[in-house]
mmCIF file of C-alpha atoms in Angstrom:
data_model
loop_
_atom_site.group_PDB
_atom_site.id
_atom_site.type_symbol
_atom_site.label_atom_id
_atom_site.label_comp_id
_atom_site.label_asym_id
_atom_site.label_seq_id
_atom_site.Cartn_x
_atom_site.Cartn_y
_atom_site.Cartn_z
ATOM 1 C CA UNK A 1 -24.065 10.673 12.914
ATOM 2 C CA UNK A 2 -22.108 13.199 10.874
ATOM 3 C CA UNK A 3 -21.837 16.650 12.388
ATOM 4 C CA UNK A 4 -22.714 18.488 9.198
ATOM 5 C CA UNK A 5 -24.794 16.973 6.411
ATOM 6 C CA UNK A 6 -25.527 18.404 3.005
ATOM 7 C CA UNK A 7 -28.036 17.389 0.366
ATOM 8 C CA UNK A 8 -26.468 14.909 -1.960
ATOM 9 C CA UNK A 9 -25.566 16.123 -5.392
ATOM 10 C CA UNK A 10 -24.658 16.652 -7.987
ATOM 11 C CA UNK A 11 -27.063 19.491 -8.689
ATOM 12 C CA UNK A 12 -27.500 20.577 -12.276
ATOM 13 C CA UNK A 13 -29.338 23.807 -13.047
ATOM 14 C CA UNK A 14 -29.806 25.811 -16.252
ATOM 15 C CA UNK A 15 -28.167 29.199 -16.545
ATOM 16 C CA UNK A 16 -30.314 31.890 -14.977
ATOM 17 C CA UNK A 17 -32.123 29.501 -12.611
ATOM 18 C CA UNK A 18 -31.961 29.332 -8.817
ATOM 19 C CA UNK A 19 -29.697 26.737 -7.218
ATOM 20 C CA UNK A 20 -30.795 25.690 -3.735
ATOM 21 C CA UNK A 21 -28.346 24.029 -1.352
ATOM 22 C CA UNK A 22 -29.259 22.617 2.041
ATOM 23 C CA UNK A 23 -27.311 21.763 5.160
ATOM 24 C CA UNK A 24 -28.198 20.390 8.594
ATOM 25 C CA UNK A 25 -25.985 20.224 11.664
ATOM 26 C CA UNK A 26 -26.078 18.217 14.857
ATOM 27 C CA UNK A 27 -24.579 20.541 17.499
ATOM 28 C CA UNK A 28 -27.307 22.760 18.935
ATOM 29 C CA UNK A 29 -24.637 24.973 20.468
ATOM 30 C CA UNK A 30 -23.199 26.001 17.104
ATOM 31 C CA UNK A 31 -23.304 29.740 16.656
ATOM 32 C CA UNK A 32 -21.725 30.474 13.298
ATOM 33 C CA UNK A 33 -22.415 29.050 9.861
ATOM 34 C CA UNK A 34 -20.549 29.392 6.626
ATOM 35 C CA UNK A 35 -20.634 28.548 2.976
ATOM 36 C CA UNK A 36 -17.395 27.926 1.138
ATOM 37 C CA UNK A 37 -17.008 27.456 -2.590
ATOM 38 C CA UNK A 38 -14.393 25.126 -4.024
ATOM 39 C CA UNK A 39 -13.588 25.045 -7.710
ATOM 40 C CA UNK A 40 -12.196 21.807 -9.069
ATOM 41 C CA UNK A 41 -8.530 21.449 -8.157
ATOM 42 C CA UNK A 42 -8.557 24.599 -6.037
ATOM 43 C CA UNK A 43 -8.804 25.396 -2.332
ATOM 44 C CA UNK A 44 -12.050 26.384 -0.589
ATOM 45 C CA UNK A 45 -12.909 30.080 -0.333
ATOM 46 C CA UNK A 46 -15.450 31.721 1.941
ATOM 47 C CA UNK A 47 -18.475 33.193 0.167
ATOM 48 C CA UNK A 48 -21.046 33.714 2.948
ATOM 49 C CA UNK A 49 -21.411 33.579 6.696
ATOM 50 C CA UNK A 50 -24.510 33.905 8.864
ATOM 51 C CA UNK A 51 -24.943 34.100 12.631
ATOM 52 C CA UNK A 52 -28.596 35.025 13.181
ATOM 53 C CA UNK A 53 -31.832 33.334 12.258
ATOM 54 C CA UNK A 54 -33.302 34.572 9.022
ATOM 55 C CA UNK A 55 -31.909 35.553 5.658
ATOM 56 C CA UNK A 56 -28.704 37.248 4.669
ATOM 57 C CA UNK A 57 -28.207 38.458 1.122
ATOM 58 C CA UNK A 58 -24.967 39.238 -0.668
ATOM 59 C CA UNK A 59 -25.352 39.892 -4.366
ATOM 60 C CA UNK A 60 -26.806 36.800 -6.010
ATOM 61 C CA UNK A 61 -26.270 34.707 -2.879
ATOM 62 C CA UNK A 62 -28.727 34.348 0.001
ATOM 63 C CA UNK A 63 -27.958 32.361 3.137
ATOM 64 C CA UNK A 64 -30.842 31.254 5.357
ATOM 65 C CA UNK A 65 -30.523 30.045 8.936
ATOM 66 C CA UNK A 66 -33.033 28.326 11.187
ATOM 67 C CA UNK A 67 -31.368 27.382 14.477
ATOM 68 C CA UNK A 68 -34.479 25.701 15.872
ATOM 69 C CA UNK A 69 -34.458 23.279 12.949
ATOM 70 C CA UNK A 70 -30.635 23.186 12.843
ATOM 71 C CA UNK A 71 -30.806 24.024 9.186
ATOM 72 C CA UNK A 72 -28.880 26.389 6.951
ATOM 73 C CA UNK A 73 -29.274 26.893 3.228
ATOM 74 C CA UNK A 74 -27.744 28.779 0.346
ATOM 75 C CA UNK A 75 -29.614 30.094 -2.653
ATOM 76 C CA UNK A 76 -27.786 31.151 -5.778
ATOM 77 C CA UNK A 77 -29.992 33.337 -7.950
ATOM 78 C CA UNK A 78 -29.457 33.882 -11.672
ATOM 79 C CA UNK A 79 -26.953 31.020 -11.725
ATOM 80 C CA UNK A 80 -23.987 31.491 -14.031
ATOM 81 C CA UNK A 81 -21.601 28.914 -15.500
ATOM 82 C CA UNK A 82 -18.913 30.450 -13.264
ATOM 83 C CA UNK A 83 -20.945 29.247 -10.245
ATOM 84 C CA UNK A 84 -20.169 25.636 -11.192
ATOM 85 C CA UNK A 85 -18.250 24.374 -8.182
ATOM 86 C CA UNK A 86 -18.591 22.354 -4.985
ATOM 87 C CA UNK A 87 -20.261 24.238 -2.151
ATOM 88 C CA UNK A 88 -19.243 23.306 1.380
ATOM 89 C CA UNK A 89 -21.340 24.069 4.427
ATOM 90 C CA UNK A 90 -19.298 24.670 7.593
ATOM 91 C CA UNK A 91 -20.240 25.084 11.235
ATOM 92 C CA UNK A 92 -18.182 26.236 14.213
ATOM 93 C CA UNK A 93 -18.021 24.339 17.505
ATOM 94 C CA UNK A 94 -15.317 23.030 19.870
ATOM 95 C CA UNK A 95 -12.789 25.563 18.520
ATOM 96 C CA UNK A 96 -12.936 24.128 15.027
ATOM 97 C CA UNK A 97 -14.757 24.490 11.765
ATOM 98 C CA UNK A 98 -16.509 21.290 10.669
ATOM 99 C CA UNK A 99 -17.410 20.852 7.032
ATOM 100 C CA UNK A 100 -20.118 18.941 5.257
ATOM 101 C CA UNK A 101 -19.251 16.660 2.352
ATOM 102 C CA UNK A 102 -20.189 19.341 -0.153
ATOM 103 C CA UNK A 103 -22.710 19.623 -2.971
ATOM 104 C CA UNK A 104 -21.396 19.885 -6.517
ATOM 105 C CA UNK A 105 -23.308 22.349 -8.651
ATOM 106 C CA UNK A 106 -23.158 22.412 -12.447
ATOM 107 C CA UNK A 107 -24.726 25.354 -14.256
ATOM 108 C CA UNK A 108 -25.671 24.454 -17.832
ATOM 109 C CA UNK A 109 -25.229 27.223 -20.398
ATOM 110 C CA UNK B 1 2.459 37.440 -2.153
ATOM 111 C CA UNK B 2 0.753 34.145 -1.275
ATOM 112 C CA UNK B 3 -1.023 34.297 2.086
ATOM 113 C CA UNK B 4 -0.842 30.573 2.937
ATOM 114 C CA UNK B 5 1.694 28.568 1.029
ATOM 115 C CA UNK B 6 2.268 24.828 1.085
ATOM 116 C CA UNK B 7 5.037 22.743 -0.364
ATOM 117 C CA UNK B 8 5.156 20.486 -2.186
ATOM 118 C CA UNK B 9 1.974 20.684 -4.267
ATOM 119 C CA UNK B 10 2.294 17.088 -5.385
ATOM 120 C CA UNK B 11 3.848 14.023 -3.775
ATOM 121 C CA UNK B 12 3.890 10.546 -5.259
ATOM 122 C CA UNK B 13 5.482 7.915 -3.082
ATOM 123 C CA UNK B 14 5.500 4.248 -2.183
ATOM 124 C CA UNK B 15 3.765 2.639 0.790
ATOM 125 C CA UNK B 16 5.935 2.584 3.855
ATOM 126 C CA UNK B 17 7.846 5.753 3.033
ATOM 127 C CA UNK B 18 7.957 8.896 5.195
ATOM 128 C CA UNK B 19 7.067 12.311 3.808
ATOM 129 C CA UNK B 20 6.665 15.881 5.007
ATOM 130 C CA UNK B 21 4.528 18.813 3.919
ATOM 131 C CA UNK B 22 5.424 22.356 4.907
ATOM 132 C CA UNK B 23 3.097 25.289 5.425
ATOM 133 C CA UNK B 24 3.722 28.967 6.014
ATOM 134 C CA UNK B 25 1.307 31.865 6.453
ATOM 135 C CA UNK B 26 2.136 35.572 6.247
ATOM 136 C CA UNK B 27 -1.214 36.846 7.529
ATOM 137 C CA UNK B 28 -0.132 37.240 11.129
ATOM 138 C CA UNK B 29 -2.758 34.720 12.247
ATOM 139 C CA UNK B 30 -2.496 32.912 15.553
ATOM 140 C CA UNK B 31 -4.138 29.649 14.522
ATOM 141 C CA UNK B 32 -3.179 27.141 11.873
ATOM 142 C CA UNK B 33 -4.774 23.889 10.791
ATOM 143 C CA UNK B 34 -4.296 20.772 8.760
ATOM 144 C CA UNK B 35 -7.312 19.411 6.910
ATOM 145 C CA UNK B 36 -7.520 16.233 4.841
ATOM 146 C CA UNK B 37 -9.795 16.087 1.810
ATOM 147 C CA UNK B 38 -10.516 12.625 0.486
ATOM 148 C CA UNK B 39 -11.606 11.608 -3.006
ATOM 149 C CA UNK B 40 -15.244 12.291 -2.108
ATOM 150 C CA UNK B 41 -14.367 15.905 -1.288
ATOM 151 C CA UNK B 42 -15.009 15.487 2.427
ATOM 152 C CA UNK B 43 -12.841 18.030 4.242
ATOM 153 C CA UNK B 44 -11.915 16.793 7.701
ATOM 154 C CA UNK B 45 -9.875 18.591 10.339
ATOM 155 C CA UNK B 46 -6.775 16.791 11.540
ATOM 156 C CA UNK B 47 -4.910 19.234 13.758
ATOM 157 C CA UNK B 48 -5.136 22.764 15.010
ATOM 158 C CA UNK B 49 -2.365 24.860 16.559
ATOM 159 C CA UNK B 50 -2.766 28.174 18.310
ATOM 160 C CA UNK B 51 0.428 30.154 18.700
ATOM 161 C CA UNK B 52 2.567 27.017 18.415
ATOM 162 C CA UNK B 53 0.465 24.968 20.845
ATOM 163 C CA UNK B 54 -1.591 21.952 19.795
ATOM 164 C CA UNK B 55 -5.266 22.529 20.583
ATOM 165 C CA UNK B 56 -7.031 19.966 18.385
ATOM 166 C CA UNK B 57 -5.963 16.442 17.495
ATOM 167 C CA UNK B 58 -8.862 14.684 15.825
ATOM 168 C CA UNK B 59 -7.970 11.057 16.542
ATOM 169 C CA UNK B 60 -5.449 11.030 13.773
ATOM 170 C CA UNK B 61 -3.089 7.998 13.726
ATOM 171 C CA UNK B 62 0.181 8.753 15.459
ATOM 172 C CA UNK B 63 1.957 8.187 12.143
ATOM 173 C CA UNK B 64 0.976 11.797 11.538
ATOM 174 C CA UNK B 65 3.034 14.296 13.514
ATOM 175 C CA UNK B 66 2.496 18.019 13.172
ATOM 176 C CA UNK B 67 5.160 20.505 14.205
ATOM 177 C CA UNK B 68 4.847 24.230 14.654
ATOM 178 C CA UNK B 69 8.246 25.909 15.072
ATOM 179 C CA UNK B 70 6.557 29.309 15.271
ATOM 180 C CA UNK B 71 3.064 30.652 14.756
ATOM 181 C CA UNK B 72 3.670 31.297 11.066
ATOM 182 C CA UNK B 73 4.637 27.719 10.269
ATOM 183 C CA UNK B 74 2.911 24.365 10.623
ATOM 184 C CA UNK B 75 4.475 21.292 9.101
ATOM 185 C CA UNK B 76 3.094 17.788 8.784
ATOM 186 C CA UNK B 77 5.243 14.688 8.844
ATOM 187 C CA UNK B 78 3.765 11.324 7.919
ATOM 188 C CA UNK B 79 5.537 8.059 8.744
ATOM 189 C CA UNK B 80 4.981 4.655 7.172
ATOM 190 C CA UNK B 81 2.606 5.886 4.494
ATOM 191 C CA UNK B 82 -0.442 3.758 3.697
ATOM 192 C CA UNK B 83 -2.695 3.646 0.628
ATOM 193 C CA UNK B 84 -5.486 5.289 2.624
ATOM 194 C CA UNK B 85 -3.331 8.331 3.222
ATOM 195 C CA UNK B 86 -3.789 9.334 -0.417
ATOM 196 C CA UNK B 87 -5.690 12.620 -0.323
ATOM 197 C CA UNK B 88 -5.281 16.354 -0.672
ATOM 198 C CA UNK B 89 -3.922 17.935 2.498
ATOM 199 C CA UNK B 90 -4.847 21.556 3.073
ATOM 200 C CA UNK B 91 -3.138 23.893 5.466
ATOM 201 C CA UNK B 92 -5.226 26.818 6.688
ATOM 202 C CA UNK B 93 -4.989 29.721 9.085
ATOM 203 C CA UNK B 94 -7.463 31.917 10.894
ATOM 204 C CA UNK B 95 -7.346 35.079 12.945
ATOM 205 C CA UNK B 96 -7.799 35.194 16.692
ATOM 206 C CA UNK B 97 -11.553 34.824 16.608
ATOM 207 C CA UNK B 98 -12.460 31.453 15.094
ATOM 208 C CA UNK B 99 -16.102 32.448 15.066
ATOM 209 C CA UNK B 100 -15.460 34.665 12.087
ATOM 210 C CA UNK B 101 -15.129 31.334 10.358
ATOM 211 C CA UNK B 102 -12.861 32.625 7.692
ATOM 212 C CA UNK B 103 -10.203 30.069 7.123
ATOM 213 C CA UNK B 104 -7.557 30.993 4.597
ATOM 214 C CA UNK B 105 -6.479 27.867 2.809
ATOM 215 C CA UNK B 106 -3.261 27.005 1.085
ATOM 216 C CA UNK B 107 -3.405 25.532 -2.415
ATOM 217 C CA UNK B 108 -3.280 21.992 -1.101
ATOM 218 C CA UNK B 109 -0.763 19.177 -1.345
ATOM 219 C CA UNK B 110 -1.941 16.152 -3.298
ATOM 220 C CA UNK B 111 -0.425 12.995 -1.839
ATOM 221 C CA UNK B 112 -0.579 9.779 -3.832
ATOM 222 C CA UNK B 113 0.597 6.604 -2.138
ATOM 223 C CA UNK B 114 1.287 3.686 -4.509
#
């Protein structure tokens, strides 16, 4: 079983809509959860992190964490064409950051 | 000034050859990593070094040998290259507390094995 699983993409949304990305993880001891964005041909960059159950908002991005369900999500509100990228969920454990396979989001103008 | 720099950005080589990728970070971080990203975008950790000491080796074939001459540098040498080694290799660094989760990635080195 993979350590970090993300909903399969690609995900296509119209401009201005909400993009919803999901991630589950297998290690119940994981404490920290992250979303990275990777544009095509570029390196990943951190956009959000969350440690506590509940929601965390940063601009148009909202991360949601439910440790009991081992589930973390990312909502992108008012999606823009510049949000078109692959979004990688990452989870800490065993002194490393483990990534999911990523969900590719395309925002249609 | 680039925070994490890797060279070369592109390598094209034949099966069986040996190649090296170099990485340097100027962030003052203690920990450096090598990740491999395959064609399906899956980013998988290969090695982690903390202050020049190996702390993670994720069952990578021993054809891959990392070397950290100091905490600002982490190089990757690959012997006897195989087709399956074709991927983008990312170097990354993080500060003392991994739980901040912020990895700073280099631009990646795209390796193509023919």
